[in-house]
GROMACS .gro file of C-alpha atoms in nm:
model
  208
    1MET     CA    1   2.299   2.188  -2.191
    2CYS     CA    2   2.044   2.426  -2.111
    3ALA     CA    3   2.120   2.633  -2.404
    4VAL     CA    4   2.158   2.298  -2.629
    5MET     CA    5   1.769   2.211  -2.526
    6TYR     CA    6   1.655   2.537  -2.592
    7LEU     CA    7   1.820   2.635  -2.942
    8MET     CA    8   1.618   2.259  -2.988
    9GLY     CA    9   1.287   2.423  -2.872
   10PHE     CA   10   1.297   2.642  -3.178
   11LEU     CA   11   1.238   2.391  -3.409
   12TYR     CA   12   0.891   2.334  -3.253
   13CYS     CA   13   0.828   2.700  -3.372
   14THR     CA   14   0.863   2.622  -3.696
   15ARG     CA   15   0.561   2.582  -3.959
   16MET     CA   16   0.613   2.168  -3.944
   17GLY     CA   17   0.620   2.270  -3.515
   18ILE     CA   18   0.311   2.062  -3.432
   19GLU     CA   19   0.395   1.768  -3.660
   20LEU     CA   20   0.728   1.745  -3.528
   21LEU     CA   21   0.583   1.758  -3.188
   22ASP     CA   22   0.345   1.504  -3.223
   23ILE     CA   23   0.612   1.243  -3.373
   24VAL     CA   24   0.834   1.280  -3.104
   25ASP     CA   25   0.584   1.229  -2.876
   26HIS     CA   26   0.475   0.937  -3.057
   27TYR     CA   27   0.803   0.777  -3.065
   28CYS     CA   28   0.962   0.895  -2.755
   29ILE     CA   29   0.728   0.934  -2.513
   30THR     CA   30   0.429   0.701  -2.588
   31TYR     CA   31   0.736   0.374  -2.678
   32TYR     CA   32   0.950   0.492  -2.405
   33LEU     CA   33   0.695   0.506  -2.131
   34LEU     CA   34   0.540   0.188  -2.213
   35LEU     CA   35   0.919   0.021  -2.190
   36GLU     CA   36   1.024   0.235  -1.873
   37VAL     CA   37   0.729   0.096  -1.705
   38THR     CA   38   0.780  -0.300  -1.787
   39LEU     CA   39   1.147  -0.208  -1.689
   40GLU     CA   40   1.040  -0.047  -1.352
   41ALA     CA   41   0.837  -0.378  -1.265
   42PHE     CA   42   1.113  -0.584  -1.294
   43MET     CA   43   1.378  -0.337  -1.147
   44PHE     CA   44   1.109  -0.365  -0.878
   45ALA     CA   45   1.098  -0.728  -0.807
   46GLU     CA   46   1.476  -0.798  -0.846
   47ASP     CA   47   1.614  -0.562  -0.673
   48PHE     CA   48   1.403  -0.300  -0.476
   49GLY     CA   49   1.183  -0.561  -0.350
   50TRP     CA   50   0.879  -0.567  -0.199
   51ARG     CA   51   1.019  -0.507   0.183
   52HIS     CA   52   1.121  -0.197   0.075
   53LEU     CA   53   0.798  -0.092  -0.041
   54VAL     CA   54   0.574  -0.202   0.250
   55VAL     CA   55   0.863   0.005   0.459
   56HIS     CA   56   0.825   0.357   0.279
   57VAL     CA   57   0.505   0.272   0.286
   58LYS     CA   58   0.491   0.285   0.706
   59LEU     CA   59   0.721   0.545   0.722
   60ALA     CA   60   0.540   0.773   0.499
   61THR     CA   61   0.198   0.713   0.649
   62LEU     CA   62   0.345   0.721   1.016
   63GLY     CA   63   0.184   0.922   1.275
   64ASN     CA   64  -0.140   0.987   1.091
   65LEU     CA   65  -0.461   1.047   1.257
   66ARG     CA   66  -0.605   0.741   1.072
   67THR     CA   67  -0.288   0.516   1.049
   68PRO     CA   68  -0.097   0.593   1.353
   69LEU     CA   69   0.124   0.276   1.310
   70GLY     CA   70   0.191   0.324   0.965
   71GLN     CA   71  -0.061   0.213   0.652
   72LYS     CA   72  -0.023  -0.141   0.548
   73VAL     CA   73   0.031  -0.270   0.174
   74VAL     CA   74  -0.295  -0.458   0.139
   75PRO     CA   75  -0.422  -0.670  -0.020
   76SER     CA   76  -0.100  -0.767  -0.076
   77PHE     CA   77  -0.174  -1.033  -0.328
   78PHE     CA   78  -0.346  -0.794  -0.517
   79TRP     CA   79  -0.018  -0.544  -0.546
   80ARG     CA   80   0.227  -0.852  -0.555
   81LEU     CA   81   0.013  -0.966  -0.873
   82ALA     CA   82  -0.016  -0.601  -1.013
   83ILE     CA   83   0.345  -0.485  -1.013
   84HIS     CA   84   0.476  -0.843  -1.039
   85PHE     CA   85   0.299  -1.006  -1.320
   86THR     CA   86   0.007  -0.750  -1.487
   87MET     CA   87   0.193  -0.386  -1.534
   88PRO     CA   88   0.468  -0.591  -1.693
   89SER     CA   89   0.318  -0.808  -1.936
   90TRP     CA   90   0.038  -0.568  -1.993
   91TYR     CA   91   0.259  -0.274  -2.117
   92LEU     CA   92   0.494  -0.524  -2.289
   93PHE     CA   93   0.254  -0.597  -2.482
   94LEU     CA   94   0.129  -0.259  -2.564
   95PHE     CA   95   0.466  -0.164  -2.686
   96PHE     CA   96   0.504  -0.471  -2.921
   97TYR     CA   97   0.160  -0.376  -3.057
   98ILE     CA   98   0.192  -0.013  -3.117
   99PHE     CA   99   0.547  -0.128  -3.303
  100SER     CA  100   0.348  -0.350  -3.548
  101THR     CA  101   0.126  -0.122  -3.572
  102ASP     CA  102   0.365   0.132  -3.674
  103VAL     CA  103   0.557  -0.067  -3.904
  104ALA     CA  104   0.293  -0.197  -4.113
  105GLU     CA  105   0.111   0.175  -4.138
  106PRO     CA  106   0.302   0.526  -4.088
  107TYR     CA  107   0.202   0.685  -3.775
  108GLY     CA  108  -0.060   0.996  -3.862
  109GLY     CA  109   0.016   0.977  -4.225
  110TYR     CA  110   0.292   1.218  -4.193
  111PRO     CA  111   0.580   1.236  -4.454
  112GLY     CA  112   0.865   0.993  -4.439
  113TRP     CA  113   1.113   1.245  -4.335
  114LEU     CA  114   0.925   1.305  -4.032
  115GLN     CA  115   0.880   0.919  -3.952
  116GLY     CA  116   1.279   0.852  -3.965
  117ILE     CA  117   1.339   1.169  -3.745
  118GLY     CA  118   1.071   0.984  -3.460
  119TRP     CA  119   1.227   0.645  -3.553
  120PHE     CA  120   1.596   0.798  -3.489
  121CYS     CA  121   1.467   0.968  -3.142
  122LEU     CA  122   1.371   0.601  -3.064
  123ALA     CA  123   1.659   0.439  -3.149
  124ALA     CA  124   1.863   0.697  -2.953
  125LEU     CA  125   1.659   0.620  -2.647
  126LEU     CA  126   1.684   0.239  -2.705
  127ALA     CA  127   2.057   0.264  -2.685
  128VAL     CA  128   2.157   0.520  -2.415
  129THR     CA  129   1.933   0.294  -2.166
  130PRO     CA  130   2.140  -0.019  -2.164
  131LEU     CA  131   2.453   0.246  -2.116
  132GLY     CA  132   2.287   0.372  -1.815
  133PHE     CA  133   2.265   0.006  -1.669
  134ALA     CA  134   2.563  -0.108  -1.714
  135ARG     CA  135   2.741   0.215  -1.553
  136SER     CA  136   2.554   0.146  -1.271
  137LEU     CA  137   2.664  -0.204  -1.249
  138LYS     CA  138   2.983  -0.055  -1.246
  139LEU     CA  139   2.987   0.197  -1.018
  140GLY     CA  140   2.818  -0.054  -0.768
  141THR     CA  141   2.675   0.244  -0.541
  142GLY     CA  142   2.393  -0.039  -0.409
  143SER     CA  143   2.064   0.075  -0.250
  144THR     CA  144   2.008   0.444  -0.146
  145LEU     CA  145   1.776   0.356   0.136
  146PRO     CA  146   1.877   0.498   0.472
  147ALA     CA  147   2.028   0.222   0.668
  148LEU     CA  148   1.739   0.211   0.937
  149GLU     CA  149   1.501   0.116   0.633
  150GLN     CA  150   1.736  -0.093   0.469
  151ASP     CA  151   1.779  -0.333   0.832
  152GLU     CA  152   1.412  -0.350   0.792
  153ALA     CA  153   1.365  -0.461   0.478
  154ALA     CA  154   1.600  -0.714   0.515
  155SER     CA  155   1.419  -0.863   0.790
  156PRO     CA  156   1.230  -1.140   0.747
  157GLN     CA  157   0.957  -1.102   0.951
  158PRO     CA  158   0.646  -0.912   0.828
  159TRP     CA  159   0.464  -0.633   0.942
  160GLU     CA  160   0.142  -0.792   1.020
  161SER     CA  161   0.322  -1.068   1.268
  162ARG     CA  162   0.473  -0.819   1.502
  163ALA     CA  163   0.260  -0.690   1.755
  164PRO     CA  164   0.282  -0.284   1.846
  165CYS     CA  165   0.496  -0.154   2.095
  166HIS     CA  166   0.288   0.136   2.169
  167ARG     CA  167  -0.041   0.240   2.209
  168TRP     CA  168  -0.200   0.586   2.104
  169GLY     CA  169  -0.385   0.873   2.280
  170LYS     CA  170  -0.615   1.056   2.163
  171THR     CA  171  -0.404   1.326   2.014
  172ARG     CA  172  -0.260   1.290   1.672
  173ARG     CA  173   0.100   1.222   1.834
  174ALA     CA  174   0.016   1.079   2.144
  175PRO     CA  175   0.232   0.779   2.130
  176TYR     CA  176   0.290   0.564   2.470
  177ASP     CA  177   0.620   0.383   2.521
  178CYS     CA  178   0.627   0.052   2.603
  179LEU     CA  179   0.949   0.042   2.740
  180ASP     CA  180   0.906   0.331   3.000
  181GLY     CA  181   0.587   0.126   3.133
  182GLY     CA  182   0.333   0.355   2.967
  183ASN     CA  183   0.460   0.686   3.039
  184HIS     CA  184   0.353   0.953   2.752
  185MET     CA  185   0.649   0.998   2.539
  186ASN     CA  186   0.654   1.359   2.539
  187SER     CA  187   0.584   1.403   2.884
  188ASP     CA  188   0.822   1.510   3.167
  189ARG     CA  189   0.881   1.166   3.297
  190SER     CA  190   0.955   1.068   2.953
  191PRO     CA  191   1.324   0.963   2.897
  192LEU     CA  192   1.238   1.051   2.540
  193ALA     CA  193   1.138   1.378   2.603
  194GLY     CA  194   1.235   1.670   2.377
  195ARG     CA  195   1.332   1.456   2.114
  196ASN     CA  196   1.178   1.465   1.793
  197THR     CA  197   0.845   1.322   1.770
  198LYS     CA  198   0.814   1.166   1.412
  199SER     CA  199   1.175   1.016   1.438
  200VAL     CA  200   1.102   0.852   1.759
  201GLN     CA  201   0.780   0.728   1.593
  202GLN     CA  202   1.019   0.576   1.341
  203GLN     CA  203   1.233   0.434   1.534
  204GLN     CA  204   0.963   0.245   1.728
  205ALA     CA  205   0.760   0.110   1.443
  206ILE     CA  206   1.098  -0.020   1.305
  207LYS     CA  207   1.158  -0.193   1.649
  208CYS     CA  208   0.790  -0.320   1.664
   0.00000   0.00000   0.00000
């Protein structure tokens, strides 16, 4: 595969290489990027879900100086509107707008054979996409999230309604466990001493 891609790269070193690069960039990158973002929005809404996003953001920012308990996705209404409506509708509109423009007038004034290469590359990408989707459905691999995140994402209770089960001291990683009466998590008296701090924080944030 690497050798094939390497040899195909020589096409861009020819006299018409710049024009070919522009055609491929327009028909493959521009079109497919617009379509990909649209499909990504639908996949996010139907498969990944809002709860998974909340969990990922929480765990990715857990233990930071400004977000010791993890960052919340706020304002949730704005992000839900952007991901579920604004993003797919506008990108799909741009896809068909550029498509109609290229049909009415050849892109860049390039000759017909270059336009044909561009349309062929776009058709190949559009044909491969549903094949990959069908393959993933056939394999049925399911979610790739760790089990801990899947359990939390499946919970109907929102983060905002949960009371934090520990408080933070002056240092960046100085949580107090609510289960041991407020003893410091890293102290010698704490049963959690010696454990990985980040792992413990993640587990407690999930429980909270």
